[in-house]
Amino acid sequence: MRTAGKEPKYVRLANLLEDIIRNCSFRPGDRVPSVRQFSSQHGVSIPTALQAYVTLETRGLIEARPRSGYYVRARQADFLPDPSSAAVGLRTTNFTQTYPIQSVLLSEESAKLIPLGAALPGPDLLPGIKLARTMSAIGRRLGAASVSYDPLQGSGKLREVLARRSLEWGCALKASDFTITSGATEAMSLALRSTCQPGDTVIVESPTYWGLVHMLRELRLKAWPVPVDSVTGMDLDYLEKGLRRLRASACVLIPSFHNPVGFLMPDENKRRLVEMLAGRTIPVIEDDIYGDLQHKGARPRCLKAFDTDGSVLLCSSFSKTLAPGYRVGYIAAGRWQSKVHRLKAGSTLSCATLPVLAVAEFLKTGGYDRYLRTVRQAYREQVEQMREAIVEMFPAGIALSRPQGGFLLWCQLPAKVDSIKLSEQARSAGISVAPGPLFSPYGGCRNYIRVNCGHRLTPQIERGLAVLGKLVRKMILK
Amino acid sequence: MRTAGKEPKYVRLANLLEDIIRNCSFRPGDRVPSVRQFSSQHGVSIPTALQAYVTLETRGLIEARPRSGYYVRARQADFLPDPSSAAVGLRTTNFTQTYPIQSVLLSEESAKLIPLGAALPGPDLLPGIKLARTMSAIGRRLGAASVSYDPLQGSGKLREVLARRSLEWGCALKASDFTITSGATEAMSLALRSTCQPGDTVIVESPTYWGLVHMLRELRLKAWPVPVDSVTGMDLDYLEKGLRRLRASACVLIPSFHNPVGFLMPDENKRRLVEMLAGRTIPVIEDDIYGDLQHKGARPRCLKAFDTDGSVLLCSSFSKTLAPGYRVGYIAAGRWQSKVHRLKAGSTLSCATLPVLAVAEFLKTGGYDRYLRTVRQAYREQVEQMREAIVEMFPAGIALSRPQGGFLLWCQLPAKVDSIKLSEQARSAGISVAPGPLFSPYGGCRNYIRVNCGHRLTPQIERGLAVLGKLVRKMILK
């Protein structure tokens, strides 16, 4: 049984009002129903209705005019096209070129840049202090035992909470189905190493998470890039046709709030994909790291929810939701679980005990659910604000993704822009941004960038965007 | 510059007295110099001299007889032979058989057994509470930032302390030479993956750490087992001859306080090995995880101290000294560092931030050095006591290693004993013990076991040993 998103009443009302505005052809400048009308139509108190209106105002969708009421605001970003999905010929990629991963990545130096690059939540949104306090309390309680090894499979405490949560994902997993890992990175690496041999071909979305592209290269795997639609994800007709001619050892997807594009694959596509690949005994590796971060409504189902024979390996972590630096991830590896355990024993052996136990306790005591309600709302607003800011500060001719969850934007720039050069110039100007080719399994996406919206839109970040906009303008004029 | 072991005065005196007793042919029952004589001969106070005598008494080397003085005690273990090193024909091993790693390993269930199996320090010896307190304080200080990612290379704070400590290992490494890893397991895995391709051959000690055997199997590497001497380690003449006929991509050693045999490779052998392999451009992977745990004297030099061209990859961690469950290890990978970084980015990305910072602070404030002085002494005594207990409770015809550091014993049982069966029977009786074949790169060592002496010799552990001794006896009689 799936529980509905437990958002506060006014947020559900705000979402409803937003749907009404979007679907009933309200245009910028149109007056929307008054607070009083809305409250009586929906049987809620006036203060609650007002809270909903203020929420939509924060999202930039409506504006109050003194003594007149609420009007639809002109949001320039609403008129932008979605980024186009580059056509990809049927091919596999042998990686030859190496991009400077460290520039986007976690060097001590890049922590000082304006953070539009790495996919990082703003630390002020993360429950750092609460978690650290939880961890201290566990440390005191366990005393000397707090330095002991976590078991190879990972603490049963966390696996039990995950099993309970899996109902919300449309699954019904047991604690014994899970293995705890050092972040989703280890989960994905174990999944790929369990299902593939060097030289094998892996089906991937194009574009996809740069870390996956990097991983395939280091594991000497070939990529078969399948184009994605910016709303529904992987093009399944294209995939089905391709499967008549190409063989693959695994298929990796980020179906819910994709990195970098932000789409949510519809349930019927998820089902079709899992059935299509199960019929050909191709295991599916699912990266669900943004799955808890929907901007509204219910938590999406996992691909794993449609798995009938253990052929989906579900990978995720709490790095995008709770604590990047705790390195607490997990895999439900289905038929590959014992292979995953053998590989983990030879890769990291076990995870850091106290962070695992702290996350387990935070989840168990309901802290996580309370926190998610806040953060879903915050990311939704930050993404909207960032979209508006980009439209304002960048030249015409761009396209922007409309993510339905998470905190990333995929931005198509005019064809003349070389995003690798752009990111180098930005770096010199003190700004980190992730260039498109990092996300392309075949070195494409030259004129795309990914923009992190994990941080609040501070004046510093606005300044960074303005500089970025100027750099883009300069490249076009050249 | 290497600093001498900063042991308390009475411990240095006790070691001196032990050397005198051992080297001047004192026999069991002989009277040793009186406390008064010893104090005047060495210019120390009587209370200090007495403390030294009491220390030797705890070690079981001498005993006090009322109104008569101190006498050499009959220590049966002193008359035991060293375990013999099985002759190994020149060959490489393709692993086929899989041993049940989980039984020795870290299943939640095995935590309930009498702990003679896994190489684990007793939690009462580890500074668990102090470390947890340090981590809490850092968590409070960092606040929200405490959940941020550790950089890919690992916190500069820990790398700086390691650079300073490397002087004690006979090296002069810079902070930038180190990369922090999830325990020594990740360090070793990254080292092997950086230097070898699947199908390559790796030179290993025979026997060696079971985790390495497991890792080679999972990475599809072949092993070339080289026999070890129980005192001086790898047989270098054998190796040199073999190198004329066999090719290898790397050589892995645990030169200081080897697991499972306990030897300390002499400096001249270390130098000869590094030069021999550098001349053939074969990288050396050094596992130094027990290096800080000498039973007396100075901290041994690393193989890395003899490295002139960056061909030694030094791997280690704090899992055997401070905190198994913190997963804080490191690698100084020499020429392979950038490859190690690329692989780490695709394996775990980064380590858990707070445990890394806690270890850094513990090292920086001198807590680690104070702690090492206690623990070196404790392991020395625990190993001696375990040797005596084994001699007492096991049938005749066994041989026992004389480790010079660490807390492991390698025990050769009568030829009729099958240690795999023995460990299964022990498990049913509630005792964990590690069977020899786990440590053999070619499935040998059938009649060997490794015994963990990380815990104090409690009545519970004595009971476990007694049961184990009975099981051995039964196998011989069959």
mmCIF file of C-alpha atoms in Angstrom, chain A residues 98 101-102 105-108 119-120 123-124 126-129 131-132 135-137 139-140 143-157 159 182-183 185-187 189 193 196-198 209-211 214-215 218-220 319-320 322-327 339 341-355, chain B residues 98 101-102 105-108 119-120 123-124 126-129 131-132 135-137 139-140 143-157 159 182-183 185-187 189 193 196-198 209-211 214-215 218-220 319-320 322-327 339 341-355:
data_model
loop_
_atom_site.group_PDB
_atom_site.id
_atom_site.type_symbol
_atom_site.label_atom_id
_atom_site.label_comp_id
_atom_site.label_asym_id
_atom_site.label_seq_id
_atom_site.Cartn_x
_atom_site.Cartn_y
_atom_site.Cartn_z
ATOM 1 C CA THR A 98 38.984 11.404 -20.313
ATOM 2 C CA ILE A 101 36.436 14.788 -13.408
ATOM 3 C CA GLN A 102 38.172 16.579 -10.597
ATOM 4 C CA LEU A 105 34.111 16.905 -8.419
ATOM 5 C CA LEU A 106 35.123 16.995 -4.852
ATOM 6 C CA SER A 107 38.483 18.671 -4.727
ATOM 7 C CA GLU A 108 39.067 20.766 -1.623
ATOM 8 C CA ALA A 119 24.776 18.025 -7.521
ATOM 9 C CA LEU A 120 24.886 19.104 -3.895
ATOM 10 C CA PRO A 123 24.144 22.401 3.776
ATOM 11 C CA ASP A 124 21.631 24.757 5.452
ATOM 12 C CA LEU A 126 20.383 19.317 5.428
ATOM 13 C CA PRO A 127 19.689 18.194 9.004
ATOM 14 C CA GLY A 128 23.408 18.223 9.830
ATOM 15 C CA ILE A 129 23.137 19.243 13.453
ATOM 16 C CA LEU A 131 22.102 13.948 12.640
ATOM 17 C CA ALA A 132 25.374 14.753 14.389
ATOM 18 C CA MET A 135 25.244 10.039 16.137
ATOM 19 C CA SER A 136 26.745 11.403 19.394
ATOM 20 C CA ALA A 137 23.936 9.863 21.420
ATOM 21 C CA GLY A 139 28.221 6.754 20.319
ATOM 22 C CA ARG A 140 27.664 7.368 24.026
ATOM 23 C CA GLY A 143 30.523 3.152 24.257
ATOM 24 C CA ALA A 144 33.509 0.988 23.353
ATOM 25 C CA ALA A 145 31.421 -1.026 20.881
ATOM 26 C CA SER A 146 30.874 2.073 18.738
ATOM 27 C CA VAL A 147 34.154 1.403 16.927
ATOM 28 C CA SER A 148 33.215 -2.175 15.913
ATOM 29 C CA TYR A 149 32.745 -3.314 12.326
ATOM 30 C CA ASP A 150 29.347 -2.985 10.729
ATOM 31 C CA PRO A 151 28.410 -6.434 9.319
ATOM 32 C CA LEU A 152 29.212 -7.115 5.638
ATOM 33 C CA GLN A 153 25.535 -6.876 4.677
ATOM 34 C CA GLY A 154 25.100 -3.763 6.826
ATOM 35 C CA SER A 155 23.295 -3.104 10.090
ATOM 36 C CA GLY A 156 19.955 -4.882 10.409
ATOM 37 C CA LYS A 157 18.587 -1.711 12.013
ATOM 38 C CA ARG A 159 17.776 -2.635 6.612
ATOM 39 C CA SER A 182 29.241 3.389 0.880
ATOM 40 C CA GLY A 183 26.832 5.679 -0.923
ATOM 41 C CA THR A 185 28.350 5.114 -5.930
ATOM 42 C CA GLU A 186 29.429 1.851 -4.327
ATOM 43 C CA ALA A 187 25.961 0.376 -4.928
ATOM 44 C CA SER A 189 29.729 -0.026 -8.952
ATOM 45 C CA ARG A 193 30.609 -5.435 -11.578
ATOM 46 C CA CYS A 196 28.930 -7.286 -16.491
ATOM 47 C CA GLN A 197 32.394 -8.277 -17.642
ATOM 48 C CA PRO A 198 34.950 -5.853 -19.106
ATOM 49 C CA TYR A 209 24.790 10.989 -14.688
ATOM 50 C CA TRP A 210 28.447 11.815 -15.299
ATOM 51 C CA GLY A 211 29.498 9.443 -12.497
ATOM 52 C CA HIS A 214 33.047 7.703 -15.568
ATOM 53 C CA MET A 215 32.326 4.325 -13.978
ATOM 54 C CA GLU A 218 36.958 2.736 -15.569
ATOM 55 C CA LEU A 219 35.268 -0.695 -15.675
ATOM 56 C CA ARG A 220 36.019 -0.950 -19.420
ATOM 57 C CA SER A 319 23.554 11.541 -0.097
ATOM 58 C CA LYS A 320 21.088 13.799 -1.906
ATOM 59 C CA LEU A 322 20.294 13.728 4.287
ATOM 60 C CA ALA A 323 24.037 13.640 4.391
ATOM 61 C CA PRO A 324 26.427 13.395 1.431
ATOM 62 C CA GLY A 325 29.351 12.966 3.826
ATOM 63 C CA TYR A 326 27.859 10.048 5.770
ATOM 64 C CA ARG A 327 28.265 7.699 2.794
ATOM 65 C CA LYS A 339 27.727 -11.838 -5.936
ATOM 66 C CA HIS A 341 28.390 -9.529 -1.125
ATOM 67 C CA ARG A 342 31.474 -11.263 -2.493
ATOM 68 C CA LEU A 343 32.496 -8.109 -4.356
ATOM 69 C CA LYS A 344 31.816 -5.849 -1.381
ATOM 70 C CA ALA A 345 34.018 -8.079 0.823
ATOM 71 C CA GLY A 346 36.867 -7.382 -1.600
ATOM 72 C CA SER A 347 36.145 -3.673 -2.119
ATOM 73 C CA THR A 348 35.302 -1.984 1.184
ATOM 74 C CA LEU A 349 34.319 -4.869 3.520
ATOM 75 C CA SER A 350 31.831 -2.751 5.485
ATOM 76 C CA CYS A 351 30.511 0.771 5.992
ATOM 77 C CA ALA A 352 31.263 3.261 8.742
ATOM 78 C CA THR A 353 29.157 1.988 11.660
ATOM 79 C CA LEU A 354 28.026 5.177 13.410
ATOM 80 C CA PRO A 355 26.786 7.049 10.306
ATOM 81 C CA THR B 98 35.107 -20.502 -3.080
ATOM 82 C CA ILE B 101 33.993 -16.125 3.622
ATOM 83 C CA GLN B 102 30.977 -15.143 5.609
ATOM 84 C CA LEU B 105 33.699 -12.694 8.348
ATOM 85 C CA LEU B 106 31.383 -10.089 9.584
ATOM 86 C CA SER B 107 27.957 -11.624 9.721
ATOM 87 C CA GLU B 108 25.780 -10.332 12.534
ATOM 88 C CA ALA B 119 41.446 -10.507 13.306
ATOM 89 C CA LEU B 120 39.709 -8.154 15.690
ATOM 90 C CA PRO B 123 36.698 -3.504 21.967
ATOM 91 C CA ASP B 124 37.769 -2.835 25.577
ATOM 92 C CA LEU B 126 40.086 0.338 21.587
ATOM 93 C CA PRO B 127 39.562 4.000 22.484
ATOM 94 C CA GLY B 128 35.914 3.835 21.415
ATOM 95 C CA ILE B 129 34.520 6.290 23.923
ATOM 96 C CA LEU B 131 36.931 8.703 19.649
ATOM 97 C CA ALA B 132 33.140 8.969 19.780
ATOM 98 C CA MET B 135 33.618 12.954 16.751
ATOM 99 C CA SER B 136 30.715 14.538 18.679
ATOM 100 C CA ALA B 137 32.770 17.630 19.388
ATOM 101 C CA GLY B 139 30.055 17.454 14.722
ATOM 102 C CA ARG B 140 28.994 20.262 17.048
ATOM 103 C CA GLY B 143 27.266 22.082 12.585
ATOM 104 C CA ALA B 144 25.417 21.862 9.290
ATOM 105 C CA ALA B 145 28.676 21.381 7.383
ATOM 106 C CA SER B 146 29.320 18.086 9.201
ATOM 107 C CA VAL B 147 27.243 16.248 6.591
ATOM 108 C CA SER B 148 29.245 17.555 3.605
ATOM 109 C CA TYR B 149 31.307 15.335 1.317
ATOM 110 C CA ASP B 150 34.903 14.620 2.203
ATOM 111 C CA PRO B 151 37.048 15.518 -0.848
ATOM 112 C CA LEU B 152 37.886 12.713 -3.291
ATOM 113 C CA GLN B 153 41.512 12.611 -2.076
ATOM 114 C CA GLY B 154 40.379 12.781 1.545
ATOM 115 C CA SER B 155 40.580 15.501 4.181
ATOM 116 C CA GLY B 156 43.844 17.453 4.173
ATOM 117 C CA LYS B 157 43.738 17.372 7.982
ATOM 118 C CA ARG B 159 46.757 13.647 5.208
ATOM 119 C CA SER B 182 37.411 3.192 3.205
ATOM 120 C CA GLY B 183 39.757 1.036 5.241
ATOM 121 C CA THR B 185 40.474 -3.080 2.027
ATOM 122 C CA GLU B 186 39.599 -0.272 -0.359
ATOM 123 C CA ALA B 187 43.256 0.806 -0.470
ATOM 124 C CA SER B 189 41.541 -3.089 -3.979
ATOM 125 C CA ARG B 193 42.972 -2.528 -9.888
ATOM 126 C CA CYS B 196 46.758 -5.164 -12.837
ATOM 127 C CA GLN B 197 44.315 -6.321 -15.494
ATOM 128 C CA PRO B 198 42.072 -9.398 -15.130
ATOM 129 C CA TYR B 209 45.743 -12.568 4.451
ATOM 130 C CA TRP B 210 42.520 -14.327 3.432
ATOM 131 C CA GLY B 211 41.020 -11.011 2.309
ATOM 132 C CA HIS B 214 39.414 -13.364 -1.800
ATOM 133 C CA MET B 215 40.188 -10.092 -3.607
ATOM 134 C CA GLU B 218 37.007 -11.558 -7.372
ATOM 135 C CA LEU B 219 39.324 -9.438 -9.558
ATOM 136 C CA ARG B 220 40.154 -12.512 -11.690
ATOM 137 C CA SER B 319 41.091 -0.706 11.638
ATOM 138 C CA LYS B 320 43.503 -2.837 13.669
ATOM 139 C CA LEU B 322 41.831 2.422 16.574
ATOM 140 C CA ALA B 323 38.446 1.718 15.095
ATOM 141 C CA PRO B 324 37.513 -1.089 12.686
ATOM 142 C CA GLY B 325 34.062 0.429 12.228
ATOM 143 C CA TYR B 326 35.281 3.922 11.279
ATOM 144 C CA ARG B 327 36.579 2.676 7.899
ATOM 145 C CA LYS B 339 44.761 6.152 -11.552
ATOM 146 C CA HIS B 341 41.806 8.674 -7.848
ATOM 147 C CA ARG B 342 39.961 7.811 -11.056
ATOM 148 C CA LEU B 343 39.064 4.373 -9.686
ATOM 149 C CA LYS B 344 38.014 5.742 -6.297
ATOM 150 C CA ALA B 345 35.691 8.239 -8.021
ATOM 151 C CA GLY B 346 33.926 5.263 -9.602
ATOM 152 C CA SER B 347 33.958 3.010 -6.517
ATOM 153 C CA THR B 348 33.057 4.991 -3.390
ATOM 154 C CA LEU B 349 33.681 8.643 -4.354
ATOM 155 C CA SER B 350 34.659 9.655 -0.821
ATOM 156 C CA CYS B 351 34.871 8.478 2.778
ATOM 157 C CA ALA B 352 32.560 9.225 5.693
ATOM 158 C CA THR B 353 33.613 12.746 6.728
ATOM 159 C CA LEU B 354 33.247 12.720 10.521
ATOM 160 C CA PRO B 355 35.140 9.467 11.198
#
